[in-house]
PDB file of C-alpha atoms in Angstrom:
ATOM      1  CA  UNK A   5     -58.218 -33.283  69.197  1.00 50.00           C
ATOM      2  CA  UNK A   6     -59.954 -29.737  69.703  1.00 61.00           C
ATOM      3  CA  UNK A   7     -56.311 -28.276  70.839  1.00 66.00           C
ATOM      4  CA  UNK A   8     -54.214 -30.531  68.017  1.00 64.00           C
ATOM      5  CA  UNK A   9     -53.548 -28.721  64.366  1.00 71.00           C
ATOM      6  CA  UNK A  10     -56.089 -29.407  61.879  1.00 72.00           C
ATOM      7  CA  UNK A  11     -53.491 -31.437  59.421  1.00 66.00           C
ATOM      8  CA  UNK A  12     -52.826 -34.022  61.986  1.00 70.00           C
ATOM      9  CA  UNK A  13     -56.964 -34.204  62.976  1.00 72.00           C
ATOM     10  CA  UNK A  14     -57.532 -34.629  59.411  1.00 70.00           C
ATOM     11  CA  UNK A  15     -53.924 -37.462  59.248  1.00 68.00           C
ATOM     12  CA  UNK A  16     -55.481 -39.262  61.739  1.00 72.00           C
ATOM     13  CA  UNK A  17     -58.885 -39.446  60.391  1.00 73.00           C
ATOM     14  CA  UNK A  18     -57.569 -40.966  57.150  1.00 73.00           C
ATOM     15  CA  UNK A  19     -56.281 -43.811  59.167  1.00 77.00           C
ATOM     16  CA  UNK A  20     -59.148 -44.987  59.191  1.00 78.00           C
ATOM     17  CA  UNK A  21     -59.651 -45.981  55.646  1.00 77.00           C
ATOM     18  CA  UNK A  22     -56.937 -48.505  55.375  1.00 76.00           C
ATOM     19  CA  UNK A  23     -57.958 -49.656  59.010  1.00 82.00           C
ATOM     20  CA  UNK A  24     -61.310 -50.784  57.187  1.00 83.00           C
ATOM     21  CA  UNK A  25     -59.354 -52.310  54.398  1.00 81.00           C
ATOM     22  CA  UNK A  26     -57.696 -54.782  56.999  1.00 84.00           C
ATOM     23  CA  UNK A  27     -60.967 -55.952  58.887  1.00 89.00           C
ATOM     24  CA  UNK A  28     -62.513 -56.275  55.215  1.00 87.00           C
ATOM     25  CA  UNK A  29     -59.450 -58.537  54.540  1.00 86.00           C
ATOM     26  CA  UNK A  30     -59.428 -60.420  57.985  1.00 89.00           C
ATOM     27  CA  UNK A  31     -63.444 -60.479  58.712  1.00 91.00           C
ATOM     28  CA  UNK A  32     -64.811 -60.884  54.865  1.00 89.00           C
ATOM     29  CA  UNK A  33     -61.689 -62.602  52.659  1.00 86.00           C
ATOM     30  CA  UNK A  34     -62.040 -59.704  50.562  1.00 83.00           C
ATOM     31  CA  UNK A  35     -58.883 -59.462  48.218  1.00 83.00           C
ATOM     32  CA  UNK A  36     -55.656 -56.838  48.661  1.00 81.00           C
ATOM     33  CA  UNK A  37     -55.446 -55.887  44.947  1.00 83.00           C
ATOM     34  CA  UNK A  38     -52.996 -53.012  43.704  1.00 87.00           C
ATOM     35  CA  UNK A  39     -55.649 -50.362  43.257  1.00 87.00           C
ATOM     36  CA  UNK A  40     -55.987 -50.813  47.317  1.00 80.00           C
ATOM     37  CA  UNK A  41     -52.196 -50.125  48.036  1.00 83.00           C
ATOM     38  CA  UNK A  42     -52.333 -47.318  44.987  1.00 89.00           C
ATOM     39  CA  UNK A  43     -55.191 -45.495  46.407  1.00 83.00           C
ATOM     40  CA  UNK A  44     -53.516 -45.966  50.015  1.00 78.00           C
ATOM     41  CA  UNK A  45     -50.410 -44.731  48.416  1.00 85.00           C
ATOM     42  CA  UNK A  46     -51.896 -41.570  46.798  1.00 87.00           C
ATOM     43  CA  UNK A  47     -53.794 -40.826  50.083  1.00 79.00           C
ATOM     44  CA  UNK A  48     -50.277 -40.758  51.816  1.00 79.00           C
ATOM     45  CA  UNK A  49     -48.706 -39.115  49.903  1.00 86.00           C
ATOM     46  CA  UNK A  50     -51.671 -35.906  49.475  1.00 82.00           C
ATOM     47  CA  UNK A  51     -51.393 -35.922  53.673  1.00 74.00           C
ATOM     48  CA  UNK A  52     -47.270 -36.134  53.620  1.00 77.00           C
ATOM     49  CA  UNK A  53     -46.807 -33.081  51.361  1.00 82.00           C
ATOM     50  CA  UNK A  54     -49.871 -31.147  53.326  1.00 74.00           C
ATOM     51  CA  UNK A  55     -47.956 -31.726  56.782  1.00 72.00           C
ATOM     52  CA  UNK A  56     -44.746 -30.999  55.574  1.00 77.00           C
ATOM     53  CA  UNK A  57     -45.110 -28.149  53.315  1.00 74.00           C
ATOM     54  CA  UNK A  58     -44.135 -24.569  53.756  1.00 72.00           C
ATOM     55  CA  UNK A  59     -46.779 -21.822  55.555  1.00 69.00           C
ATOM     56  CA  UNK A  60     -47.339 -18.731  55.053  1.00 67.00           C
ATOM     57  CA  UNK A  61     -48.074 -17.163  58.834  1.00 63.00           C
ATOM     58  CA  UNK A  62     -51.331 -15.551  58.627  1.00 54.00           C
ATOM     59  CA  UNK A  63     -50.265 -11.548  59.901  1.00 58.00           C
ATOM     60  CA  UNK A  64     -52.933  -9.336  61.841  1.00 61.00           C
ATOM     61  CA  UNK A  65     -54.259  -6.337  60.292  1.00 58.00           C
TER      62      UNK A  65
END
């Protein structure tokens, strides 16, 4: 992760959140409810449109 670009790092770290969701669902019966998936959805999308957006290459001076 120290060599990897800083989108992905920060991708992967936001797995984690829906990761927690499931073992709240599997080890506590908590309930899936929409504002779960909606949150999960707007999360997605926020890290989709950061990875795949345009750059503007940083020039030396």
């Amino acid at each position: 992760m120290q060599t990897a670009d800083v989108t992905l790092v920060v991708m992967m770290d936001f797995l984690r959140l829906p990761l927690i969701a499931l073992v709240g669902v599997y080890f506590y019966a908590e309930g899936l409810d929409w504002t779960l998936f909606l949150g999960a959805g707007c999360m997605l999308l926020g890290n989709l449109i950061n990875v795949y957006s345009p750059r503007e290459k940083m020039v030396k001076t």
